[in-house]
PDB file of C-alpha atoms in Angstrom:
ATOM      1  CA  MET A   1       7.990  -8.925   5.969  1.00 41.00           C
ATOM      2  CA  ALA A   2      10.160 -11.266   3.951  1.00 43.00           C
ATOM      3  CA  GLY A   3      12.195  -9.511   1.377  1.00 46.00           C
ATOM      4  CA  LEU A   4      12.949  -6.331   3.240  1.00 49.00           C
ATOM      5  CA  GLN A   5      16.436  -5.116   3.046  1.00 51.00           C
ATOM      6  CA  LYS A   6      18.013  -3.140   6.021  1.00 62.00           C
ATOM      7  CA  ASN A   7      20.515  -1.620   3.684  1.00 79.00           C
ATOM      8  CA  THR A   8      18.014  -0.155   1.207  1.00 83.00           C
ATOM      9  CA  PRO A   9      19.371   2.984  -0.477  1.00 86.00           C
ATOM     10  CA  ALA A  10      17.348   6.121   0.159  1.00 87.00           C
ATOM     11  CA  PRO A  11      14.962   7.311  -2.731  1.00 93.00           C
ATOM     12  CA  GLN A  12      16.632   9.876  -5.092  1.00 94.00           C
ATOM     13  CA  ASP A  13      13.237  10.887  -6.486  1.00 95.00           C
ATOM     14  CA  ILE A  14       9.607  10.339  -5.596  1.00 96.00           C
ATOM     15  CA  THR A  15       6.910  11.541  -8.079  1.00 97.00           C
ATOM     16  CA  VAL A  16       3.156  11.184  -7.732  1.00 96.00           C
ATOM     17  CA  HIS A  17       1.487  10.423 -11.019  1.00 96.00           C
ATOM     18  CA  GLY A  18      -2.199  11.250 -10.230  1.00 95.00           C
ATOM     19  CA  ALA A  19      -3.625  10.279 -13.618  1.00 96.00           C
ATOM     20  CA  SER A  20      -2.022   6.983 -13.852  1.00 97.00           C
ATOM     21  CA  ARG A  21      -2.358   6.324 -10.229  1.00 97.00           C
ATOM     22  CA  VAL A  22       1.199   5.329  -9.529  1.00 98.00           C
ATOM     23  CA  LEU A  23       3.965   6.446  -7.188  1.00 98.00           C
ATOM     24  CA  GLU A  24       7.306   6.470  -9.014  1.00 98.00           C
ATOM     25  CA  VAL A  25      10.187   6.008  -6.811  1.00 97.00           C
ATOM     26  CA  SER A  26      13.939   6.008  -7.947  1.00 97.00           C
ATOM     27  CA  PHE A  27      16.576   4.695  -5.494  1.00 96.00           C
ATOM     28  CA  ALA A  28      20.348   5.571  -5.232  1.00 93.00           C
ATOM     29  CA  ASP A  29      21.216   1.992  -6.437  1.00 94.00           C
ATOM     30  CA  GLY A  30      19.663   2.806  -9.931  1.00 95.00           C
ATOM     31  CA  ALA A  31      16.383   0.797  -9.084  1.00 96.00           C
ATOM     32  CA  SER A  32      13.225   2.602 -10.213  1.00 97.00           C
ATOM     33  CA  PHE A  33       9.651   1.364  -9.475  1.00 98.00           C
ATOM     34  CA  ARG A  34       6.219   2.555 -10.482  1.00 98.00           C
ATOM     35  CA  ILE A  35       3.984   1.309  -7.647  1.00 98.00           C
ATOM     36  CA  PRO A  36       0.147   1.592  -8.152  1.00 98.00           C
ATOM     37  CA  PHE A  37      -1.722   3.461  -5.426  1.00 98.00           C
ATOM     38  CA  GLU A  38      -4.098   0.437  -5.240  1.00 98.00           C
ATOM     39  CA  LEU A  39      -1.055  -1.819  -4.289  1.00 98.00           C
ATOM     40  CA  MET A  40       0.182   0.589  -1.736  1.00 98.00           C
ATOM     41  CA  ARG A  41      -3.374   0.852  -0.243  1.00 98.00           C
ATOM     42  CA  VAL A  42      -4.023  -2.951  -0.290  1.00 97.00           C
ATOM     43  CA  TYR A  43      -0.579  -3.637   1.396  1.00 97.00           C
ATOM     44  CA  SER A  44      -0.473  -0.523   3.731  1.00 97.00           C
ATOM     45  CA  PRO A  45       1.849  -1.297   6.580  1.00 95.00           C
ATOM     46  CA  SER A  46      -0.780   0.091   8.934  1.00 94.00           C
ATOM     47  CA  ALA A  47      -2.420  -2.027  11.737  1.00 93.00           C
ATOM     48  CA  GLU A  48      -5.699  -1.331  10.235  1.00 92.00           C
ATOM     49  CA  VAL A  49      -4.621  -3.401   7.252  1.00 95.00           C
ATOM     50  CA  GLN A  50      -1.982  -5.642   8.725  1.00 93.00           C
ATOM     51  CA  GLY A  51      -3.687  -6.436  11.977  1.00 90.00           C
ATOM     52  CA  HIS A  52      -1.755  -6.770  15.184  1.00 88.00           C
ATOM     53  CA  GLY A  53      -0.213  -9.998  14.422  1.00 86.00           C
ATOM     54  CA  PRO A  54       0.141 -12.985  11.815  1.00 86.00           C
ATOM     55  CA  GLY A  55      -3.147 -14.158  10.474  1.00 86.00           C
ATOM     56  CA  GLN A  56      -5.021 -10.799  11.437  1.00 90.00           C
ATOM     57  CA  GLU A  57      -4.566  -9.201   8.103  1.00 91.00           C
ATOM     58  CA  VAL A  58      -7.793  -7.400   6.819  1.00 93.00           C
ATOM     59  CA  LEU A  59      -8.386  -8.193   3.059  1.00 95.00           C
ATOM     60  CA  GLN A  60      -8.751  -4.932   1.228  1.00 96.00           C
ATOM     61  CA  THR A  61     -11.226  -4.623  -1.566  1.00 96.00           C
ATOM     62  CA  GLY A  62     -12.739  -1.859  -3.682  1.00 96.00           C
ATOM     63  CA  LYS A  63      -9.352   0.134  -3.897  1.00 97.00           C
ATOM     64  CA  ARG A  64      -8.826  -0.054  -7.622  1.00 96.00           C
ATOM     65  CA  LEU A  65      -9.685   3.708  -8.205  1.00 96.00           C
ATOM     66  CA  VAL A  66      -8.233   4.980  -4.761  1.00 97.00           C
ATOM     67  CA  ASP A  67      -6.130   8.197  -5.318  1.00 97.00           C
ATOM     68  CA  LEU A  68      -3.199   9.580  -3.314  1.00 97.00           C
ATOM     69  CA  GLU A  69      -4.335  12.871  -1.933  1.00 97.00           C
ATOM     70  CA  GLY A  70      -1.137  13.764   0.052  1.00 96.00           C
ATOM     71  CA  LEU A  71       2.335  12.363   0.805  1.00 97.00           C
ATOM     72  CA  GLU A  72       4.046  13.676   3.810  1.00 96.00           C
ATOM     73  CA  PRO A  73       7.594  13.048   4.626  1.00 95.00           C
ATOM     74  CA  VAL A  74       8.373  11.388   7.927  1.00 95.00           C
ATOM     75  CA  GLY A  75      12.082  12.093   9.051  1.00 92.00           C
ATOM     76  CA  ASN A  76      14.466  10.800   6.734  1.00 91.00           C
ATOM     77  CA  TYR A  77      13.095   7.293   6.556  1.00 94.00           C
ATOM     78  CA  ALA A  78       9.500   7.223   5.358  1.00 96.00           C
ATOM     79  CA  VAL A  79       6.463   8.842   3.759  1.00 97.00           C
ATOM     80  CA  LYS A  80       2.948   8.905   5.132  1.00 97.00           C
ATOM     81  CA  PRO A  81       0.334   8.830   2.219  1.00 98.00           C
ATOM     82  CA  THR A  82      -3.249  10.095   2.649  1.00 98.00           C
ATOM     83  CA  PHE A  83      -5.656   8.121   0.296  1.00 98.00           C
ATOM     84  CA  SER A  84      -8.785   9.265  -1.038  1.00 97.00           C
ATOM     85  CA  ASP A  85     -10.744   6.667   0.957  1.00 96.00           C
ATOM     86  CA  GLY A  86      -9.512   8.463   4.180  1.00 96.00           C
ATOM     87  CA  HIS A  87      -6.790   5.872   5.035  1.00 96.00           C
ATOM     88  CA  ASP A  88      -3.801   7.667   6.417  1.00 96.00           C
ATOM     89  CA  SER A  89      -2.234   5.518   9.080  1.00 95.00           C
ATOM     90  CA  GLY A  90       0.431   3.623   7.186  1.00 95.00           C
ATOM     91  CA  LEU A  91       4.154   4.709   7.266  1.00 97.00           C
ATOM     92  CA  PHE A  92       5.803   3.660   4.152  1.00 97.00           C
ATOM     93  CA  THR A  93       9.567   3.321   4.997  1.00 97.00           C
ATOM     94  CA  TRP A  94      12.111   3.365   2.162  1.00 96.00           C
ATOM     95  CA  GLU A  95      12.663  -0.383   2.771  1.00 96.00           C
ATOM     96  CA  TYR A  96       8.992  -0.966   2.344  1.00 97.00           C
ATOM     97  CA  LEU A  97       8.556   1.077  -0.806  1.00 97.00           C
ATOM     98  CA  TYR A  98      11.527  -0.730  -2.238  1.00 97.00           C
ATOM     99  CA  PHE A  99       9.916  -4.151  -1.212  1.00 97.00           C
ATOM    100  CA  LEU A 100       6.631  -3.122  -2.784  1.00 98.00           C
ATOM    101  CA  GLY A 101       8.284  -2.108  -6.006  1.00 98.00           C
ATOM    102  CA  ALA A 102      10.651  -5.061  -6.436  1.00 97.00           C
ATOM    103  CA  GLU A 103       8.109  -7.688  -5.474  1.00 98.00           C
ATOM    104  CA  GLN A 104       4.848  -6.240  -6.959  1.00 97.00           C
ATOM    105  CA  ASP A 105       4.361  -9.131  -9.417  1.00 98.00           C
ATOM    106  CA  GLN A 106       4.351 -11.606  -6.515  1.00 98.00           C
ATOM    107  CA  LEU A 107       2.243  -9.233  -4.286  1.00 98.00           C
ATOM    108  CA  TRP A 108      -0.432  -8.867  -6.967  1.00 98.00           C
ATOM    109  CA  ALA A 109      -0.449 -12.691  -7.401  1.00 98.00           C
ATOM    110  CA  ASP A 110      -0.821 -13.184  -3.545  1.00 96.00           C
ATOM    111  CA  TYR A 111      -3.599 -10.544  -3.548  1.00 97.00           C
ATOM    112  CA  GLU A 112      -5.483 -12.233  -6.278  1.00 97.00           C
ATOM    113  CA  ARG A 113      -5.151 -15.562  -4.521  1.00 97.00           C
ATOM    114  CA  ARG A 114      -6.386 -14.156  -1.283  1.00 95.00           C
ATOM    115  CA  LEU A 115      -9.474 -12.499  -3.050  1.00 97.00           C
ATOM    116  CA  LYS A 116     -10.292 -15.995  -4.791  1.00 97.00           C
ATOM    117  CA  GLU A 117      -9.857 -17.834  -1.417  1.00 96.00           C
ATOM    118  CA  ALA A 118     -12.208 -15.296   0.371  1.00 95.00           C
ATOM    119  CA  GLY A 119     -14.641 -15.617  -2.523  1.00 96.00           C
ATOM    120  CA  VAL A 120     -14.736 -11.777  -3.021  1.00 95.00           C
ATOM    121  CA  ASP A 121     -14.205  -9.487  -6.061  1.00 95.00           C
ATOM    122  CA  ARG A 122     -11.329  -6.920  -6.196  1.00 96.00           C
ATOM    123  CA  ASP A 123     -13.864  -4.173  -6.751  1.00 96.00           C
ATOM    124  CA  ALA A 124     -16.314  -5.240  -3.834  1.00 94.00           C
ATOM    125  CA  PRO A 125     -16.960  -2.462  -1.379  1.00 93.00           C
ATOM    126  CA  MET A 126     -15.188  -2.987   2.072  1.00 89.00           C
ATOM    127  CA  PRO A 127     -17.638  -4.359   4.643  1.00 82.00           C
ATOM    128  CA  GLU A 128     -18.803  -1.785   7.295  1.00 74.00           C
ATOM    129  CA  LYS A 129     -16.742  -2.197  10.472  1.00 64.00           C
ATOM    130  CA  ALA A 130     -18.806  -3.244  13.579  1.00 52.00           C
ATOM    131  CA  GLY A 131     -19.419  -0.358  15.974  1.00 44.00           C
ATOM    132  CA  THR A 132     -18.681   2.411  13.494  1.00 41.00           C
ATOM    133  CA  GLY A 133     -22.213   3.379  12.607  1.00 41.00           C
ATOM    134  CA  CYS A 134     -23.483   6.802  13.557  1.00 40.00           C
ATOM    135  CA  SER A 135     -25.807   6.842  16.527  1.00 38.00           C
ATOM    136  CA  THR A 136     -28.337   9.545  16.958  1.00 39.00           C
ATOM    137  CA  HIS A 137     -29.351   8.371  20.546  1.00 36.00           C
TER     138      HIS A 137
END
């Protein structure tokens, strides 16, 4: 993604603020960001959200009240969040967290534009995936 920096400093501190639904991340260069869980969920780097190539992104809706139920470290380079809607396949590298924090105003604007273009509301439930229904046959 544009804006990612390969020399991103490692986080000095990561704090989950459950009541306000933000992840606070402080980096070694002095930068500190409060990243809303909703923004993290909407821009999850997982294939489920990003697709497998340009133009295959899946617009996420109904994530305003999503909570962070777990945050697992992955080596010395990332964290793997578990969200209250069951999504847990995104690895958030330090570079990606820095990008989300530094670019969140633009990311929110892009998200709102994509919602408008799709004619859907931010709080609309996600459509059911084809083929995921339960079968009792």
